[in-house]
Coordinates of C-alpha atoms in Angstrom, one line a residue:
M1 CA 25.7 43.4 -80.5
T2 CA 22.7 45.7 -79.8
P3 CA 21.4 45.1 -76.3
K4 CA 17.9 43.8 -76.0
L5 CA 15.4 46.5 -75.4
I6 CA 14.0 46.3 -71.8
D7 CA 10.2 46.2 -71.5
L8 CA 9.5 48.1 -68.3
N9 CA 5.9 47.0 -68.3
N10 CA 6.8 43.3 -68.2
I11 CA 9.9 42.9 -66.0
S12 CA 10.1 41.6 -62.5
E13 CA 11.3 44.0 -59.7
E14 CA 14.3 41.8 -59.2
Q15 CA 15.3 42.1 -62.8
L16 CA 14.6 45.8 -62.8
L17 CA 16.8 46.5 -59.7
A18 CA 19.6 44.6 -61.4
T19 CA 19.4 46.9 -64.5
R20 CA 21.8 49.8 -65.0
I21 CA 20.1 53.2 -65.2
M22 CA 21.8 53.9 -68.5
D23 CA 20.2 50.8 -70.0
L24 CA 16.6 51.9 -69.2
P25 CA 14.6 52.9 -72.3
L26 CA 13.7 56.4 -71.2
A27 CA 13.1 59.8 -72.8
I28 CA 11.3 63.0 -72.0
E29 CA 9.8 62.9 -75.5
G30 CA 6.6 60.8 -75.6
S31 CA 6.2 60.8 -71.8
W32 CA 3.9 63.0 -69.7
L33 CA 7.0 65.1 -68.9
E34 CA 7.0 66.4 -72.4
E35 CA 3.8 68.3 -71.8
C36 CA 5.2 69.7 -68.6
V37 CA 8.3 71.0 -70.3
K38 CA 6.1 72.6 -73.1
Q39 CA 4.0 74.3 -70.5
L40 CA 7.2 75.7 -68.8
Y41 CA 8.3 77.1 -72.2
A42 CA 4.8 78.6 -72.8
E43 CA 4.9 80.3 -69.4
L44 CA 8.2 81.8 -70.2
D45 CA 6.9 82.9 -73.6
A46 CA 4.0 84.6 -71.9
K47 CA 6.4 86.7 -69.9
G48 CA 8.4 87.7 -73.0
L49 CA 11.4 85.6 -72.0
V50 CA 13.1 84.0 -75.0
F51 CA 15.4 81.6 -73.2
H52 CA 14.1 78.0 -72.9
P53 CA 16.4 76.0 -70.6
E54 CA 17.0 72.5 -72.1
C55 CA 15.7 69.7 -70.0
Y56 CA 17.2 66.2 -69.7
L57 CA 16.8 63.1 -67.5
A58 CA 19.3 62.9 -64.6
D59 CA 19.5 61.1 -61.3
E60 CA 17.6 63.8 -59.4
W61 CA 16.2 67.3 -59.8
L62 CA 19.1 69.7 -60.4
T63 CA 20.5 72.6 -62.3
P64 CA 24.3 72.3 -61.7
E65 CA 26.1 75.4 -60.6
N66 CA 26.9 77.8 -63.5
E67 CA 25.0 75.5 -65.9
V68 CA 21.8 76.2 -67.7
S69 CA 20.2 72.8 -68.3
I70 CA 17.5 71.3 -66.0
G71 CA 17.9 67.7 -64.8
I72 CA 14.6 65.8 -64.2
P73 CA 14.7 62.5 -62.3
F74 CA 14.8 59.6 -64.7
Y75 CA 12.1 57.7 -62.8
L76 CA 9.5 60.3 -63.7
A77 CA 9.7 59.2 -67.3
N78 CA 7.9 55.9 -66.8
P79 CA 5.0 54.7 -64.6
A80 CA 6.8 51.5 -63.5
L81 CA 9.8 53.5 -62.3
I82 CA 7.5 56.0 -60.5
K83 CA 5.9 53.0 -58.7
L84 CA 9.3 51.6 -57.8
E85 CA 10.5 55.0 -56.5
R86 CA 7.4 55.3 -54.3
R87 CA 8.0 51.8 -52.9
M88 CA 11.7 52.3 -52.2
M89 CA 11.6 56.0 -51.1
L90 CA 8.0 56.4 -49.9
E91 CA 7.4 59.1 -52.5
A92 CA 8.4 60.1 -56.0
E93 CA 9.5 63.7 -56.0
G94 CA 7.8 65.6 -58.8
E95 CA 5.1 63.0 -59.4
G96 CA 2.0 64.6 -60.9
K97 CA 1.8 67.7 -63.1
L98 CA 1.2 70.3 -60.3
W99 CA 4.3 69.1 -58.3
C100 CA 6.4 68.7 -61.4
M101 CA 5.6 72.2 -62.6
Q102 CA 6.5 73.7 -59.2
L103 CA 9.9 72.0 -59.5
L104 CA 10.4 73.0 -63.1
R105 CA 9.8 76.7 -62.3
H106 CA 12.2 76.5 -59.4
E107 CA 15.0 74.9 -61.6
A108 CA 14.2 77.4 -64.4
G109 CA 15.1 80.2 -61.9
H110 CA 18.6 78.7 -61.4
A111 CA 19.0 78.3 -65.2
F112 CA 18.0 82.0 -65.8
S113 CA 20.4 83.2 -63.0
Y114 CA 23.3 81.4 -64.7
A115 CA 22.3 82.1 -68.3
Y116 CA 22.2 85.9 -67.7
N117 CA 24.6 86.1 -64.7
L118 CA 21.8 87.7 -62.7
H119 CA 23.4 86.6 -59.4
K120 CA 26.5 88.6 -60.2
Q121 CA 24.5 91.9 -60.3
R122 CA 25.1 94.3 -57.4
Q123 CA 21.4 95.0 -57.0
W124 CA 20.6 91.3 -57.0
Q125 CA 23.0 90.7 -54.2
K126 CA 21.6 93.7 -52.3
V127 CA 18.1 92.1 -52.4
F128 CA 19.0 88.4 -51.9
G129 CA 22.5 88.3 -50.5
S130 CA 25.7 86.9 -51.9
S131 CA 25.5 83.9 -54.2
K132 CA 28.9 82.9 -53.0
E133 CA 27.6 81.9 -49.6
T134 CA 28.4 78.3 -48.8
Y135 CA 25.5 75.8 -49.1
G136 CA 25.2 74.0 -45.7
N137 CA 24.3 70.4 -45.2
T138 CA 20.9 71.7 -44.2
Y139 CA 19.3 75.0 -43.1
K140 CA 17.3 76.4 -40.2
F141 CA 14.2 78.3 -41.1
K142 CA 11.7 80.6 -39.5
P143 CA 8.3 79.1 -40.3
Y144 CA 6.5 82.4 -39.8
S145 CA 8.8 84.7 -41.6
K146 CA 7.2 87.0 -44.2
S147 CA 10.5 88.0 -45.7
Y148 CA 10.4 84.9 -48.0
V149 CA 7.9 83.5 -50.5
R150 CA 6.5 80.1 -50.0
H151 CA 6.7 77.9 -53.1
L152 CA 8.2 74.5 -52.4
D153 CA 7.6 72.7 -49.1
G154 CA 10.1 73.1 -46.3
F155 CA 10.4 77.0 -46.5
Y156 CA 13.1 76.3 -49.1
A157 CA 13.6 80.0 -49.9
Q158 CA 15.4 80.4 -46.6
Y159 CA 18.1 77.9 -47.5
H160 CA 20.4 80.1 -49.5
P161 CA 20.4 83.4 -51.4
D162 CA 20.2 81.5 -54.7
E163 CA 17.2 79.5 -53.4
D164 CA 15.6 82.7 -52.2
F165 CA 15.8 84.1 -55.7
V166 CA 14.7 81.0 -57.6
E167 CA 11.7 80.5 -55.3
T168 CA 10.7 84.1 -55.8
F169 CA 11.1 83.6 -59.5
A170 CA 9.0 80.5 -59.4
V171 CA 6.1 82.3 -57.6
W172 CA 6.4 85.2 -60.1
L173 CA 6.3 82.8 -63.1
T174 CA 3.4 80.7 -61.9
P175 CA 0.3 81.6 -64.0
D176 CA -2.6 83.3 -62.0
S177 CA -0.5 83.4 -58.8
N178 CA -1.8 86.9 -58.0
W179 CA 1.4 87.5 -56.0
Q180 CA 0.7 91.2 -55.7
E181 CA -2.3 90.4 -53.4
E182 CA -1.1 87.2 -51.9
Y183 CA 2.1 88.8 -50.5
K184 CA 0.6 92.2 -49.7
G185 CA 2.2 93.5 -46.5
W186 CA 5.1 91.0 -46.7
K187 CA 8.7 92.0 -47.1
A188 CA 8.8 89.2 -49.7
L189 CA 6.7 91.5 -51.9
D190 CA 9.7 93.8 -52.5
K191 CA 11.6 90.7 -53.8
L192 CA 8.8 89.8 -56.1
K193 CA 8.7 93.4 -57.5
F194 CA 12.4 93.3 -58.0
V195 CA 12.2 90.0 -59.9
D196 CA 9.4 91.5 -62.0
G197 CA 11.6 94.4 -63.0
L198 CA 14.6 92.2 -63.5
M199 CA 12.7 89.9 -65.9
S200 CA 11.4 92.9 -67.7
S201 CA 14.9 94.0 -68.4
I202 CA 15.8 90.8 -70.2
K203 CA 12.6 90.4 -72.2
G204 CA 13.5 89.4 -75.7
V205 CA 17.2 89.3 -74.8
K206 CA 19.1 86.2 -75.7
P207 CA 21.1 84.6 -72.9
L208 CA 24.8 85.0 -72.4
K209 CA 25.1 81.3 -72.0
P210 CA 22.4 79.5 -74.0
T211 CA 23.6 75.9 -73.5
G212 CA 25.7 74.0 -71.0
K213 CA 26.8 70.6 -69.7
K214 CA 24.3 68.0 -68.6
F215 CA 25.8 66.5 -65.4
W216 CA 24.6 63.1 -64.1
H217 CA 22.7 62.4 -67.4
H218 CA 20.9 59.1 -67.1
K219 CA 22.6 57.8 -70.2
K220 CA 25.9 58.0 -68.4
L221 CA 24.8 56.4 -65.1
T222 CA 26.4 52.9 -64.9
I223 CA 25.0 52.2 -61.5
T224 CA 22.2 49.6 -61.1
L225 CA 18.9 50.6 -59.7
D226 CA 19.6 48.4 -56.7
H227 CA 22.8 50.3 -55.8
Y228 CA 21.2 53.6 -56.7
Y229 CA 18.5 53.0 -54.0
Q230 CA 20.9 51.7 -51.5
K231 CA 22.9 54.9 -51.8
K232 CA 19.8 57.1 -51.9
Y233 CA 18.5 55.4 -48.7
R234 CA 21.8 56.0 -46.9
D235 CA 21.7 59.7 -47.9
E236 CA 18.1 60.2 -46.9
R237 CA 17.7 57.7 -44.1
E238 CA 16.6 60.4 -41.6
E239 CA 13.4 60.8 -43.7
F240 CA 12.4 57.2 -43.2
P241 CA 10.1 55.9 -40.4
D242 CA 12.7 53.2 -39.4
F243 CA 15.4 55.8 -38.7
H244 CA 14.9 55.6 -34.9
D245 CA 14.2 51.9 -34.6
V246 CA 17.5 50.6 -33.3
Q247 CA 17.6 53.0 -30.4
L248 CA 13.9 52.8 -29.6
K249 CA 14.2 49.0 -29.3
K250 CA 16.8 49.6 -26.6
I251 CA 14.4 51.8 -24.6
F252 CA 11.0 50.1 -25.2
T253 CA 9.7 46.7 -26.1
A254 CA 8.1 46.0 -29.5
L255 CA 5.1 43.6 -29.6
S256 CA 3.9 41.5 -32.4
D257 CA 0.5 42.2 -33.8
E258 CA -1.0 39.4 -31.8
E259 CA 0.7 40.5 -28.6
W260 CA -0.4 44.0 -29.2
L261 CA -4.0 43.0 -29.5
A262 CA -3.8 40.9 -26.4
F263 CA -2.1 43.8 -24.5
K264 CA -4.8 46.3 -25.5
K265 CA -7.6 43.8 -24.6
D266 CA -6.0 43.2 -21.2
R267 CA -5.7 46.9 -20.5
R268 CA -9.4 47.5 -21.3
R269 CA -10.4 44.6 -19.0
K270 CA -8.1 45.8 -16.1
P271 CA -7.5 49.5 -16.8
S272 CA -6.3 50.3 -13.3
K273 CA -4.7 47.1 -12.1
K274 CA -1.0 47.1 -11.5
Q275 CA 1.2 44.5 -13.2
S276 CA 2.2 42.4 -10.3
N277 CA 5.1 40.7 -12.1
F278 CA 7.1 43.9 -12.2
P279 CA 9.0 44.8 -9.0
W280 CA 8.6 48.5 -9.5
G281 CA 4.8 48.0 -9.3
E282 CA 3.9 50.0 -12.4
E283 CA 1.4 49.2 -15.0
M284 CA 2.8 48.5 -18.5
I285 CA 1.7 51.3 -20.8
P286 CA 2.2 52.1 -24.5
A287 CA 5.4 54.0 -25.2
E288 CA 3.3 56.6 -27.1
D289 CA 1.3 57.3 -23.9
L290 CA 4.5 57.8 -21.9
I291 CA 5.8 60.3 -24.5
R292 CA 2.4 62.1 -24.7
V293 CA 2.1 62.5 -20.9
H294 CA 5.6 63.8 -20.5
F295 CA 5.9 65.6 -23.9
K296 CA 5.9 69.1 -22.5
N297 CA 8.4 68.4 -19.8
I298 CA 10.8 66.6 -22.2
L299 CA 10.4 69.5 -24.7
N300 CA 11.1 72.2 -22.2
S301 CA 14.0 70.4 -20.6
I302 CA 15.8 69.8 -23.9
D303 CA 15.1 73.3 -25.0
R304 CA 16.7 74.7 -21.9
C305 CA 19.7 72.4 -22.2
T306 CA 20.4 72.8 -25.9
G307 CA 18.9 76.2 -26.9
E308 CA 17.4 74.7 -30.0
R309 CA 14.1 76.0 -31.2
K310 CA 11.1 74.2 -29.7
Y311 CA 9.4 73.3 -33.0
I312 CA 12.5 71.3 -34.1
I313 CA 12.4 69.3 -30.8
S314 CA 8.6 69.0 -30.9
D315 CA 8.6 67.5 -34.5
L316 CA 11.3 65.1 -33.4
L317 CA 9.3 63.9 -30.4
R318 CA 6.1 63.6 -32.4
N319 CA 7.9 61.4 -35.1
I320 CA 9.3 59.2 -32.3
G321 CA 5.9 58.9 -30.7
L322 CA 4.4 57.9 -34.1
R323 CA 7.0 55.3 -34.7
T324 CA 6.5 53.7 -31.3
R325 CA 2.8 53.3 -32.2
Q326 CA 3.7 51.8 -35.5
L327 CA 6.0 49.3 -33.8
H328 CA 3.5 48.5 -31.0
M329 CA 6.0 49.5 -28.4
I330 CA 5.3 49.4 -24.6
V331 CA 7.2 50.5 -21.6
S332 CA 8.5 47.3 -19.9
Q333 CA 11.0 48.9 -17.5
P334 CA 10.5 51.6 -14.8
Q335 CA 9.0 54.7 -16.5
A336 CA 11.6 57.0 -14.9
V337 CA 14.4 54.9 -16.6
A338 CA 12.7 54.9 -19.9
L339 CA 12.1 58.7 -19.7
M340 CA 15.8 59.3 -18.9
Q341 CA 17.0 57.1 -21.8
L342 CA 14.5 58.7 -24.2
S343 CA 15.6 62.2 -23.1
V344 CA 19.3 61.4 -23.5
Y345 CA 18.6 60.0 -27.0
V346 CA 16.6 63.1 -28.1
T347 CA 19.1 65.4 -26.6
S348 CA 22.0 63.7 -28.5
L349 CA 20.0 64.0 -31.8
T350 CA 19.3 67.7 -31.1
M351 CA 22.9 68.5 -30.3
N352 CA 24.1 66.8 -33.4
Y353 CA 21.5 68.7 -35.4
I354 CA 22.8 72.0 -34.0
H355 CA 26.5 71.2 -34.9
T356 CA 26.1 69.4 -38.2
G357 CA 22.6 70.1 -39.5
W358 CA 21.6 66.5 -39.4
L359 CA 20.3 64.3 -36.6
Q360 CA 23.0 61.8 -37.1
G361 CA 26.3 62.4 -38.9
T362 CA 26.7 64.4 -42.1
R363 CA 25.9 63.8 -45.8
K364 CA 27.6 64.8 -49.0
R365 CA 27.2 63.9 -52.6
Q366 CA 29.6 61.1 -53.7

């Protein structure tokens, strides 16, 4: 029996989450993604490159190692799924033509590397490094380095030699990028010139590997959207605002909206009066204020103890401060105790980041 076609415009979220990805009526053809793929091919044609990597819908953005097809996240093929992705994951990676084209150019770099075995060339390795280097769980970057191009967010070119090449390729491929002027005086300009010459050498040349396998094709994904998002959340939990909540609630006290309004009103009325019901005689203050006042001392202390770069610790503290504000948190114990507990928590996260690349635990694709 032919399964009933799902109407993504008239389905409840509950029903949608219970649907298997393979059963979703999706295709690149007929969606806004089709125009993006056509634009990619037009950009390649304009450079004299005859290879057009095949694109398909997958569970995420990817070009599998040694494969030449580009996987585009399935949710981008339908507005209802983009909306769901945003609600579940806070953003839909690749949403909008500008972002989508950036990612397509990046993935095309991987496809070209594998299709022509560019990464195996001695000169390629001299410029970018060994493609055989192990991909870590994460990477540590130098935000002010001029040895790498800047294409995707997060200084992604510094992740791995392969990513260095494909980010450089993406900048080179981008129409009207004017990379010769933009990167003037940068060491990255030498990489761009190398890519320019390398691509000239394969103009009009058919690829050694024109087609390949399509891993994690959406038509083979039996997982439901509900389970897909549960797994995705576990894998990316450090990117979510509630990542710190459990520990922060052990250090600070979270107020309801009504309590928070009353607290702020009382502080405005009695800004300097001590809270007499606390034996340590301190005024209750917002947790964010405590972090802000002692920010530099906490930062310097953890930097000395761990040796981690200050911007990593600074970003972590700022995210924690923002989260305490979102949760209406106050300091309801002696400030010295709260500071000690907060410092221990941030130090433990920093040390784990140093040893594993993540703030808590490690992640791998299952």
